[in-house]
Amino acid sequence: MKVSGYNLMQAMRFAVEEINNDSSLLPDVLLGYEMVDVCYISNNVQPVLYFLAQEDSLLPIQEDYSNYVPRVVAVIGPENSESVMTVANFLSLFLLPQITYSAISDQLRDKQRFPALLRTAPSAKHHIEAMVQLMLHFHWNWISVLVSSDTYGRDNGQLLGDRLVGSDICIAFQETLPTLQPNQDIMPEDRQRLVSIVEKLQHSTARVVVVFSPDLTLYDFFREVLRQNFTGAVWIASESWSIDPVLHNLMGLHRTGTFLGITIQNVPIPGFSEFRVRGPQAEPTNQRSTCNQECDTCLNSTLSFNSILRLSGERIVYSVYSAVYAVAHALHSLLGCDHSACTKRVVYPWQLLEEIWKVNFTLLDHQISFDPQGDVALHLEIVQWQWDLNQNLFQSVASYSPLQGHLKDIQDISWHTVNNTIPVSMCSKRCQSGQKKKPMGIHTCCFECIDCLPGTFLNQTANEYDCQACPSNEWSHQSETSCFKRRLSFLEWHEAATIAVALLAALGFLSTLAILVIFWRHFQTPMVRSAGGPMCFLMLTLLLVAYMVVPVYVGLPKVSTCLCRQALFPVCFTICISCIAVRSFQIVCVFKMASRFPRAYSYWVRYQGSYVSVAFITALKMITVVISLLATGLNPTTRTDTDDPKIMIISCNPNYRNSLLFNTSLDLLLSVVGFSFAYMGKELPTNYNEAKFITFSMTFYFTSSVSLCTFMSVYDGVLVTIVDLLVTVFNLLAISLGYFGPKCYMILFYPERNTPAYFNSMIQGYTMRRD
């Protein structure tokens, strides 16, 4: 005996009687009704043919039914989607209005198939969306789905599966429950099927079970759940059984877990609770018994369940109530009723259908109107089953608005768990921040969490299955969701090493400037002329320029500073080295080669061989510098510090060591040449014997350059820059003080040796020794 069915029948009777007693709605018109039991789904065709027939129980075959008047002008029901489709296929041919109060299948939204069908309940799409948002709210992403084998179960199971595609929720498995008919005992194979389904639930890690099935199928299923003592689950009920009082009354059901259901919002109907348990006042003489429903037995069952029905609220009852009122308001409009009377006329079903589509009225503070798909946008509620008879057995814990499309007003839920903790139903725990997902198996909800490596980050909105590399100028620690700017590393003024080198460079600049002044004041003396004469001023000027270039090594590299470091300084330094090399060759040429190759020596003197040689070497150096610049460019480049990836080294040359070897190769060759010629002149007069000074300068330059290249092959970063700058300053000091320093010392402290007579005596002594 289905108590809820009798409860809905009483809701329809209550609505009709209330309308008949209302003088403002359909005045002077009484509504009548006939009710039949469709016996779940087995008795659909006979009642619909009965309703379509005329008073003589005949259904004539006509070409045009526009003027046909059937037994009834509208049909309320049936309850489930499969029965509704069967009935709607008949009623739509006659455009006879049909309003269902609980069938939610999305197939019913097709107005090409069912033009006469409307609903006072939200469609399955909204029910499914409310379920999904509920699961997302509690982070349940690993669920089991049970569906009945009828159209209702198949359609809603498919709709849920389609909704979950691309979402964060996965279906561990889906099983089909055997569907029973009323008063039918379960078959042995169906019972074994239920046993295997419950066993599968027992072994699954999914703790959330979504069930799409009529209530009739679930009694045997939950008895098997209780027999196997399956507990700790969260059962999510579809609207077909979410507030079923008989299933709720099943002994021991509360031990199986937490029950949450999707149903229409509760709208209290004044006076209905008393009307529900009131027996019929007068029985029609032609009352018929359809299937096995006996009204007296239904009434007795309803009396026993009255407290449960009263506490559970008027939910589907309001859908029936509003469906009857929708028909009444349409009739009121069609009959042109005013406050006192209505026009007496024949009502054709298609005319009434047009008016029903137009209805828009307020019923118990809720707006009733049909959208283009024939649905009323009533709110849905999430209810939790309670077993305390002193409170609402189906307590509302959240609501869902079809118009807004989101869950709201979520309240605390009494979980059937230890310490009332929210049940966990996840194939894999959620990854921590900065962890990527590594899929495991076919389900996207089953994965392994792996930390993103340093230098990578996880952008969950783009791809949560792969860590993305940071941009070249950024870095990240392990397990990060974003990158941070790398710290640029370059030689800065506040560092102690920079200050020390700057002081040395300033000392070299001042000493070189002093030497220039001394040489300028003693330009006509033999000491200055023996040192190179005018060529000395070229060297000293270039040395001053080289000292002035030292500051460009400090600070953030730019195109201008890189040009000075890679072009201006190498050219200046090479000219100085070439002057020393040419000068050492010229001294040897005067004393040792002039007598042997007088003609060659005369050409050397006549055509200014020393300046030509320096110019040639300078041109050759400029060619190498241009080649180096074309190969490497002038724009500063950055590279990661191998010792600390959070640091970016910014420099003028991406391959500084190879570039240094290329740029200094000519200078190294000149230093070897200068050293060789100086060594050949070690027996020259003391005033012209510069072997030890040139040897010191050239040997120091050669050794320091090789050491710098070796150091750069081991170390990297700012340390290389400071060592390179220090070696550069030392090389400049070696030329300034090592080559010119002794001559200044002789000019200042031994002026008697800086005379033509003294130089002539030294030359005569050298000549006499050779003879």
PDB file of N, CA and C in Angstrom, residues 59 78 160 218 257 300 419 433 468 534 543 589:
ATOM      1  N   LEU A  59     -14.633   6.120 -28.143  1.00  0.00           N
ATOM      2  CA  LEU A  59     -13.612   7.052 -28.628  1.00  0.00           C
ATOM      3  C   LEU A  59     -13.640   7.004 -30.155  1.00  0.00           C
ATOM      4  N   PRO A  78       0.527  11.181 -14.606  1.00  0.00           N
ATOM      5  CA  PRO A  78       0.842  10.348 -13.439  1.00  0.00           C
ATOM      6  C   PRO A  78       2.114  10.826 -12.710  1.00  0.00           C
ATOM      7  N   LEU A 160      23.359  12.262 -15.357  1.00  0.00           N
ATOM      8  CA  LEU A 160      24.414  12.494 -14.366  1.00  0.00           C
ATOM      9  C   LEU A 160      25.786  12.250 -14.967  1.00  0.00           C
ATOM     10  N   LEU A 218      13.450  -0.208  -4.017  1.00  0.00           N
ATOM     11  CA  LEU A 218      14.472  -0.020  -3.001  1.00  0.00           C
ATOM     12  C   LEU A 218      14.223  -0.776  -1.702  1.00  0.00           C
ATOM     13  N   GLY A 257      23.964   4.781   7.384  1.00  0.00           N
ATOM     14  CA  GLY A 257      24.716   5.981   7.038  1.00  0.00           C
ATOM     15  C   GLY A 257      23.845   7.227   7.054  1.00  0.00           C
ATOM     16  N   ASN A 300      -6.622   4.102   6.479  1.00  0.00           N
ATOM     17  CA  ASN A 300      -6.077   3.559   7.724  1.00  0.00           C
ATOM     18  C   ASN A 300      -4.556   3.661   7.750  1.00  0.00           C
ATOM     19  N   ASN A 419      32.624  11.436  15.801  1.00  0.00           N
ATOM     20  CA  ASN A 419      32.851  12.868  16.044  1.00  0.00           C
ATOM     21  C   ASN A 419      32.136  13.764  15.035  1.00  0.00           C
ATOM     22  N   SER A 433      49.232  22.436  -2.459  1.00  0.00           N
ATOM     23  CA  SER A 433      49.604  23.535  -3.353  1.00  0.00           C
ATOM     24  C   SER A 433      50.975  23.266  -3.966  1.00  0.00           C
ATOM     25  N   GLN A 468      54.746  23.804 -15.144  1.00  0.00           N
ATOM     26  CA  GLN A 468      55.274  24.668 -16.195  1.00  0.00           C
ATOM     27  C   GLN A 468      56.594  25.282 -15.756  1.00  0.00           C
ATOM     28  N   PRO A 534     107.907  60.739 -28.618  1.00  0.00           N
ATOM     29  CA  PRO A 534     106.473  61.046 -28.791  1.00  0.00           C
ATOM     30  C   PRO A 534     105.568  59.840 -28.564  1.00  0.00           C
ATOM     31  N   LEU A 543      96.793  54.905 -21.624  1.00  0.00           N
ATOM     32  CA  LEU A 543      96.708  54.332 -20.276  1.00  0.00           C
ATOM     33  C   LEU A 543      95.718  55.118 -19.420  1.00  0.00           C
ATOM     34  N   CYS A 589     117.108  46.932 -33.065  1.00  0.00           N
ATOM     35  CA  CYS A 589     117.423  47.215 -34.469  1.00  0.00           C
ATOM     36  C   CYS A 589     118.544  48.252 -34.582  1.00  0.00           C
TER      37      CYS A 589
END
